[in-house]
PDB file of C-alpha atoms in Angstrom:
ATOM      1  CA  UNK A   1     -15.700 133.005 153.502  1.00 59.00           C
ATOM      2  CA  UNK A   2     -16.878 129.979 151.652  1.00 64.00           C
ATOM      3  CA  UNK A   3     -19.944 131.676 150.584  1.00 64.00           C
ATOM      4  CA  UNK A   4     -18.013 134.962 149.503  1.00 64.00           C
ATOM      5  CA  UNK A   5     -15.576 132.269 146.695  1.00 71.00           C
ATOM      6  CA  UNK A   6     -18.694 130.803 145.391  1.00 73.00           C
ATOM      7  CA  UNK A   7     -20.260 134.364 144.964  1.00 80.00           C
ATOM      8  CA  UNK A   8     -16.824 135.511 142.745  1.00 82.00           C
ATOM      9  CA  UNK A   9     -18.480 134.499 139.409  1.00 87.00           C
ATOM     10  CA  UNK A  10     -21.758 136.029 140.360  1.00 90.00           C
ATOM     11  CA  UNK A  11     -22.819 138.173 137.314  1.00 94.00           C
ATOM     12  CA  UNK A  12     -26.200 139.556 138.427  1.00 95.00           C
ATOM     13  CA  UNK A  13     -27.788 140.971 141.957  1.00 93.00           C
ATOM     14  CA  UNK A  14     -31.465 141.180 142.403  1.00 93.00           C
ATOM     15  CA  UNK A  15     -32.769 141.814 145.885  1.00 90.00           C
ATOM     16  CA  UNK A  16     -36.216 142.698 146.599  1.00 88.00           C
ATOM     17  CA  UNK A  17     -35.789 143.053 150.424  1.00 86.00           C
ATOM     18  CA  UNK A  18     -34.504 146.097 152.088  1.00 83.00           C
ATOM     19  CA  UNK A  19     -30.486 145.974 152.233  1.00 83.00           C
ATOM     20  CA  UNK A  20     -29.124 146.651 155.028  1.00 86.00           C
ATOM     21  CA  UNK A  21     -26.626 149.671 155.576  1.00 88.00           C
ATOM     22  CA  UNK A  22     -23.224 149.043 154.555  1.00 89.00           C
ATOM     23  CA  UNK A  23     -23.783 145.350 153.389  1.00 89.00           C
ATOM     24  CA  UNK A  24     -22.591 146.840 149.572  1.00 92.00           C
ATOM     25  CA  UNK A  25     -19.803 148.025 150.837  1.00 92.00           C
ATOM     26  CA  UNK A  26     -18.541 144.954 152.328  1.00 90.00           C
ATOM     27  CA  UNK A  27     -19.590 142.714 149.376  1.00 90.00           C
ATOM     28  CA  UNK A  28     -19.200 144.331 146.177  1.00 92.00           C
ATOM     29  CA  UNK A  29     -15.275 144.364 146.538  1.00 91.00           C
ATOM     30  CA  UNK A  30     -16.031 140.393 146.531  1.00 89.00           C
ATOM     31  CA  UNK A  31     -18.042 140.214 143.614  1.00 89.00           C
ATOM     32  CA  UNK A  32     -15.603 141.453 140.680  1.00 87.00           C
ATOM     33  CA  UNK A  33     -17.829 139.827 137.824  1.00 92.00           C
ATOM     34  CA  UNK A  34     -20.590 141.945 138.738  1.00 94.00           C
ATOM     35  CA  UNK A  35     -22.780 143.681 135.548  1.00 97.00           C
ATOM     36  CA  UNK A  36     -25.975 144.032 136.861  1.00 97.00           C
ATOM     37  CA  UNK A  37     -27.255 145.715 140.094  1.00 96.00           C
ATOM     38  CA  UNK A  38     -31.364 145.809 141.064  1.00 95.00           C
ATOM     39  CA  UNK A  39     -32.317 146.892 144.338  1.00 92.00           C
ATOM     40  CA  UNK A  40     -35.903 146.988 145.116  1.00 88.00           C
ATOM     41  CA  UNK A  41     -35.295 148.974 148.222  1.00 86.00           C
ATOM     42  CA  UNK A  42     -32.561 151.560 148.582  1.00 88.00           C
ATOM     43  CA  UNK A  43     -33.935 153.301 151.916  1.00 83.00           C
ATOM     44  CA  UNK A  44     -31.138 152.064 154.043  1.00 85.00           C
ATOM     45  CA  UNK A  45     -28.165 152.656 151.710  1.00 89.00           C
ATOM     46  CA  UNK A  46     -25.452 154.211 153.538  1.00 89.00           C
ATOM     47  CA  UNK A  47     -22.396 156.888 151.528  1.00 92.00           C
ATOM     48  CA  UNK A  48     -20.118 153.965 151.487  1.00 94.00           C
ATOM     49  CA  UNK A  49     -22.462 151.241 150.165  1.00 94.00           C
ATOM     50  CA  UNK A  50     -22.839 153.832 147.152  1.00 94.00           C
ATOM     51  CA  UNK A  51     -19.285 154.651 146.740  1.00 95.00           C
ATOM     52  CA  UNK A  52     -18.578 150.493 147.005  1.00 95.00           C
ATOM     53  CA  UNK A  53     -20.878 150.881 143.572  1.00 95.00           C
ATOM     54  CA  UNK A  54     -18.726 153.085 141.898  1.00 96.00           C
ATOM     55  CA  UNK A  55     -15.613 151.704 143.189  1.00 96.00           C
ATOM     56  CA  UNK A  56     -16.083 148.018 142.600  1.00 95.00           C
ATOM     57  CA  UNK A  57     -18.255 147.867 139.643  1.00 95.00           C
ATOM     58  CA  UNK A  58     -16.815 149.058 136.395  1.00 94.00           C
ATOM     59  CA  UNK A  59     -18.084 146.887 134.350  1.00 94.00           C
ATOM     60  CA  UNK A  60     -21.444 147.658 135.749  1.00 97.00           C
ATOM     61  CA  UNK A  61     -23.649 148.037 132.413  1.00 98.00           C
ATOM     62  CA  UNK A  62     -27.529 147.896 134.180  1.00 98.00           C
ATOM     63  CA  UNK A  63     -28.588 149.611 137.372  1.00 97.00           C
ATOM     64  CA  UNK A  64     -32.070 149.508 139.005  1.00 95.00           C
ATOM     65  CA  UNK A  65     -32.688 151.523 142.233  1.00 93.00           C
ATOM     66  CA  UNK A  66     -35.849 151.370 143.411  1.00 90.00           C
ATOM     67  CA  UNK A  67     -37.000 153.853 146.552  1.00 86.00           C
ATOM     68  CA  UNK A  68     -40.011 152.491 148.708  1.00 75.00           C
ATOM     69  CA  UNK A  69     -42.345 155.057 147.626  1.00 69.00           C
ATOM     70  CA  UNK A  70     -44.534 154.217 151.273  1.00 66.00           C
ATOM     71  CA  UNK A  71     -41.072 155.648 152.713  1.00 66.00           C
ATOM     72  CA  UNK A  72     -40.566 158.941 154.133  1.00 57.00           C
ATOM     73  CA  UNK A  73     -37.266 158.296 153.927  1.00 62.00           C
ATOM     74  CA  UNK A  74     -35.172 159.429 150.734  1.00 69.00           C
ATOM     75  CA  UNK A  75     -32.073 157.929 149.692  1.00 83.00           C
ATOM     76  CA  UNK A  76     -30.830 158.535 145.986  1.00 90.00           C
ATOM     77  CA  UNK A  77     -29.273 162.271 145.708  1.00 92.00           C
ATOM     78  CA  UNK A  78     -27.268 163.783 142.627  1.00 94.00           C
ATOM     79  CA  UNK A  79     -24.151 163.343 144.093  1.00 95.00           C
ATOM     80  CA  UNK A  80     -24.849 159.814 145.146  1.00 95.00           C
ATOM     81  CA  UNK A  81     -26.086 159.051 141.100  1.00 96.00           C
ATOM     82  CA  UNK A  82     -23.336 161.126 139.664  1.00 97.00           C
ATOM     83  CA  UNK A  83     -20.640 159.057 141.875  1.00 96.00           C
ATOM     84  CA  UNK A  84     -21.717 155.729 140.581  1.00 96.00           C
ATOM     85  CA  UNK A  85     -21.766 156.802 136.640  1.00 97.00           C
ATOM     86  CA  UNK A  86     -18.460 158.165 137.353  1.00 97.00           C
ATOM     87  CA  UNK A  87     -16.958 154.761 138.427  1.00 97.00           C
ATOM     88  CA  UNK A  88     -19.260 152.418 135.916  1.00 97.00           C
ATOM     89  CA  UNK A  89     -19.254 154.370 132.884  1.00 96.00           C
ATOM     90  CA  UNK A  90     -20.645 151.289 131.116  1.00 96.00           C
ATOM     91  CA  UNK A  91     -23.566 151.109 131.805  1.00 98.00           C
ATOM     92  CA  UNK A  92     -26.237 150.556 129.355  1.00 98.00           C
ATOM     93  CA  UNK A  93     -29.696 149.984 131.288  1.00 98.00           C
ATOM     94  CA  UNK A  94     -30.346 152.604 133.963  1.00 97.00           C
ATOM     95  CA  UNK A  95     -34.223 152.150 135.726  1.00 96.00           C
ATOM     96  CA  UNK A  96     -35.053 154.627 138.261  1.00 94.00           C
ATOM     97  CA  UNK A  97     -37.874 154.445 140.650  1.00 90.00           C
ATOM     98  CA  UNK A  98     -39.652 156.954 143.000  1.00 88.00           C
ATOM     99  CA  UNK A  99     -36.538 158.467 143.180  1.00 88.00           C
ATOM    100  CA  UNK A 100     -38.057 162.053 144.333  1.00 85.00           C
ATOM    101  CA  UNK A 101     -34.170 163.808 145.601  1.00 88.00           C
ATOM    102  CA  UNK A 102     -33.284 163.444 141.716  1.00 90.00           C
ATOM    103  CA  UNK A 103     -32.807 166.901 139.890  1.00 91.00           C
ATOM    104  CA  UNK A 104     -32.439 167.585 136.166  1.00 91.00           C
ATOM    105  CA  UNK A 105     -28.508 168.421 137.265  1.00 94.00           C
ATOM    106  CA  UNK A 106     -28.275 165.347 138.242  1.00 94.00           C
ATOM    107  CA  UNK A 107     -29.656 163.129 135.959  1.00 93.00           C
ATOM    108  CA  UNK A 108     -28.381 165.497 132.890  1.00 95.00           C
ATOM    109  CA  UNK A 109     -24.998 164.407 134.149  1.00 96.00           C
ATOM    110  CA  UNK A 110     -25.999 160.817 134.224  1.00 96.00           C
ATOM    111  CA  UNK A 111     -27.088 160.906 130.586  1.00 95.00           C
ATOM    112  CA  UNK A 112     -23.677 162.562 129.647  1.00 96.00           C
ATOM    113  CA  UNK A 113     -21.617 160.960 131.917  1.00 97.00           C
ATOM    114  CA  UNK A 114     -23.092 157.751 130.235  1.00 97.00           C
ATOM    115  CA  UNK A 115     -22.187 157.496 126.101  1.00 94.00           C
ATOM    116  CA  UNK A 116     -23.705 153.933 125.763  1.00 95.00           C
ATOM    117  CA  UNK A 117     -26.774 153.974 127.936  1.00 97.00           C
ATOM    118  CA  UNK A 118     -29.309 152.334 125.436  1.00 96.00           C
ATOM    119  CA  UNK A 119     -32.398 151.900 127.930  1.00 97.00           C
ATOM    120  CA  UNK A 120     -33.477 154.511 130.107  1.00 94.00           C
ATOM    121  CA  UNK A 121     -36.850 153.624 132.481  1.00 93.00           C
ATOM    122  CA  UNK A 122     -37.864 155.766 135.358  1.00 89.00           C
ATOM    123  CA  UNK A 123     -41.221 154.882 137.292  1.00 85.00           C
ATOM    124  CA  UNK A 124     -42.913 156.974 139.808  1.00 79.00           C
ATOM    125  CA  UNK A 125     -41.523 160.315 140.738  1.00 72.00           C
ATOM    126  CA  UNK A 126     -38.061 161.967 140.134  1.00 75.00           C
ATOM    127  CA  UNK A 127     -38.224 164.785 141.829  1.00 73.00           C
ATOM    128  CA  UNK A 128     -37.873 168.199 139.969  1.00 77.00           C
ATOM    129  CA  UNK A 129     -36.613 166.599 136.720  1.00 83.00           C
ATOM    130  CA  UNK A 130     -37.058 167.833 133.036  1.00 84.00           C
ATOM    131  CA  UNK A 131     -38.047 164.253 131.577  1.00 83.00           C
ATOM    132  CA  UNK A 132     -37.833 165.926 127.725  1.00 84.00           C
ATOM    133  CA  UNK A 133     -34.584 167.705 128.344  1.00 87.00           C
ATOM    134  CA  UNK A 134     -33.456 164.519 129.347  1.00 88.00           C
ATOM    135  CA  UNK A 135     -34.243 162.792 126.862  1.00 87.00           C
ATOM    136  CA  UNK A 136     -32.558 165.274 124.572  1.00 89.00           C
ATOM    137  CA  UNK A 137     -29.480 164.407 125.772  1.00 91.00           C
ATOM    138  CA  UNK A 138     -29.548 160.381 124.841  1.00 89.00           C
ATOM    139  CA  UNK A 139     -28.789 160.125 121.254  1.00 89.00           C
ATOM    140  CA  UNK A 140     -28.464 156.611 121.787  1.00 92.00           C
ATOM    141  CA  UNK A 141     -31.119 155.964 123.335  1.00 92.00           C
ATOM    142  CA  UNK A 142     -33.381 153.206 122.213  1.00 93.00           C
ATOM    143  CA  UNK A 143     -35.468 151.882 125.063  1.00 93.00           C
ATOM    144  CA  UNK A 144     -37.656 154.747 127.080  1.00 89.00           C
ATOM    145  CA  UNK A 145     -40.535 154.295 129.409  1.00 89.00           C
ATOM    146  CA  UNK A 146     -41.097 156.531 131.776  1.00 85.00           C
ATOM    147  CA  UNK A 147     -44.419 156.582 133.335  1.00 80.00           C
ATOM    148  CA  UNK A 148     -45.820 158.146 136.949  1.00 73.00           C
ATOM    149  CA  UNK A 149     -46.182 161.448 138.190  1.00 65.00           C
ATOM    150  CA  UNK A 150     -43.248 163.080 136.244  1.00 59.00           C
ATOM    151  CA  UNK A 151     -45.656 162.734 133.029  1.00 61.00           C
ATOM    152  CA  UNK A 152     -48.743 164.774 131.790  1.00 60.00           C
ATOM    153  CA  UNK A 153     -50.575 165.296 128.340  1.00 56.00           C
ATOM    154  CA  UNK A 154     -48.523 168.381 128.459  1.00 53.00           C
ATOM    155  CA  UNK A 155     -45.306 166.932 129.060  1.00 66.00           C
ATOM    156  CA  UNK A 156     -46.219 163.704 126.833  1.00 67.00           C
ATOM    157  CA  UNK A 157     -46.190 165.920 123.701  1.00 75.00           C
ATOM    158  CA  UNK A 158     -42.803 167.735 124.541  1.00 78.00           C
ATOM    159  CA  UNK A 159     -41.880 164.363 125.637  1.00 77.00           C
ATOM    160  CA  UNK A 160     -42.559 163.093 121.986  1.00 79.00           C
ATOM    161  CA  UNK A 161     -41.084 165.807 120.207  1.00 81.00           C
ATOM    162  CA  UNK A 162     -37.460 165.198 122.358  1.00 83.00           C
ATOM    163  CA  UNK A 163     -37.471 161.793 121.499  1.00 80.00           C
ATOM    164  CA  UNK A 164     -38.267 162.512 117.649  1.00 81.00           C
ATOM    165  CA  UNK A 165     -35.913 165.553 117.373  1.00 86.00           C
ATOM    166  CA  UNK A 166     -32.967 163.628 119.526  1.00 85.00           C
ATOM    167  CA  UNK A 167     -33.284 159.389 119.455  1.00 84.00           C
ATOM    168  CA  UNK A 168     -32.519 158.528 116.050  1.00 83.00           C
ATOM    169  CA  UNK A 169     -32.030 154.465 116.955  1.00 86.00           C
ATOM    170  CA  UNK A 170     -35.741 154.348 119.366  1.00 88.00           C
ATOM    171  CA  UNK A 171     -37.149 151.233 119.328  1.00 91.00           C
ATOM    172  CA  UNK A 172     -39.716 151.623 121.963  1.00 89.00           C
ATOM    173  CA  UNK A 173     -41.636 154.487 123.810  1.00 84.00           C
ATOM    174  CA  UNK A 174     -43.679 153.718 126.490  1.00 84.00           C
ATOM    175  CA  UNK A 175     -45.309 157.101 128.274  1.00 79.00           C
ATOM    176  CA  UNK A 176     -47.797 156.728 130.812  1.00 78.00           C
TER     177      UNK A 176
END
C-alpha cells in the first residue's frame, strides 16, 4: 500500500521487462497522474490490462507498445488499439513496434480517433497496414519514422508523396 501512495504522482512508466498479465489492470487505477506509457514487451497483456489503459489514463498523451518480435505470440489487435484511443484521446506520441495483428482499419481509426497526435513512429512490422494511407490521415502530424518491413523503395515514394500532399507542419521524416 505504501508503495502504491508514493507511486500517485508518478507521471511516466517505462518497463523493459515482460509485464505480467493483469498487473495494468490492478495498477493503473493507482496511478491517476499517468501521461506516458512504454512497454517494451506486451506479449503477456491480458483484455483487462488493456481496457485498465483506456479506463484509467485519459490524460495519456504518449504510448509505446513494443511486441517481442522473437515471440510467436501476438498481442496488440484493432480492437485492443481502438479501445485505448477511445479512452485517452490525448495522446500526442504513439510508437508502435512489431506489432504484426495491426490492420489499416485499425490504425486508420487510431489516426482519426486521435486529433492531436503530433509523432507517429512504428518499427518493425504492422501487419497488413497501408503506411501512406496512414499517413494521409495525420494533418498534424509532425514527427514520422517508420522504418522495417512495412517499407520499400516502392512504398518510400508513395510514402513521400502522403506526407507532402497531407503533413503541412512535418518536421522530420525518417524512412528506412
Amino acid at each position: 500500500q505504501r508503495l502504491y501512495s508514493l507511486l500517485s504522482n508518478l507521471t511516466h512508466f517505462f518497463s523493459s521487462i515482460n509485464i505480467p498479465k493483469d498487473f495494468l489492470s490492478t495498477t493503473l487505477p493507482r496511478l491517476p497522474r499517468l501521461r506516458s506509457i512504454q512497454l517494451l514487451s506486451i506479449d503477456d497483456l491480458s483484455e483487462s490490462d488493456y481496457a485498465a489503459v483506456a479506463e484509467h489514463c485519459p490524460n495519456l498523451e504518449s504510448l509505446c507498445l513494443n511486441e517481442n518480435r522473437f515471440s510467436p505470440t501476438r498481442n496488440l489487435s484493432d480492437d485492443r488499439l481502438l479501445r485505448i484511443v477511445r479512452g485517452c484521446p490525448n495522446i500526442r506520441a504513439v510508437q508502435l513496434n512489431y506489432c504484426s495483428l495491426l490492420t489499416t482499419v485499425g490504425v486508420a481509426g487510431m489516426m482519426t480517433g486521435l486529433p492531436n497526435l503530433r509523432d507517429l513512429r512504428a518499427h518493425g512490422s504492422l501487419g497488413k497496414v497501408d503506411i501512406p494511407h496512414i499517413i494521409s490521415l495525420g494533418p498534424n502530424l509532425r514527427h514520422v519514422r517508420v522504418a522495417g518491413e512495412n517499407c520499400s523503395s516502392v512504398l518510400g515514394s508513395k510514402l513521400l508523396a502522403a506526407v507532402t500532399e497531407s503533413c503541412g507542419e512535418i518536421r522530420e521524416l525518417y524512412v528506412s
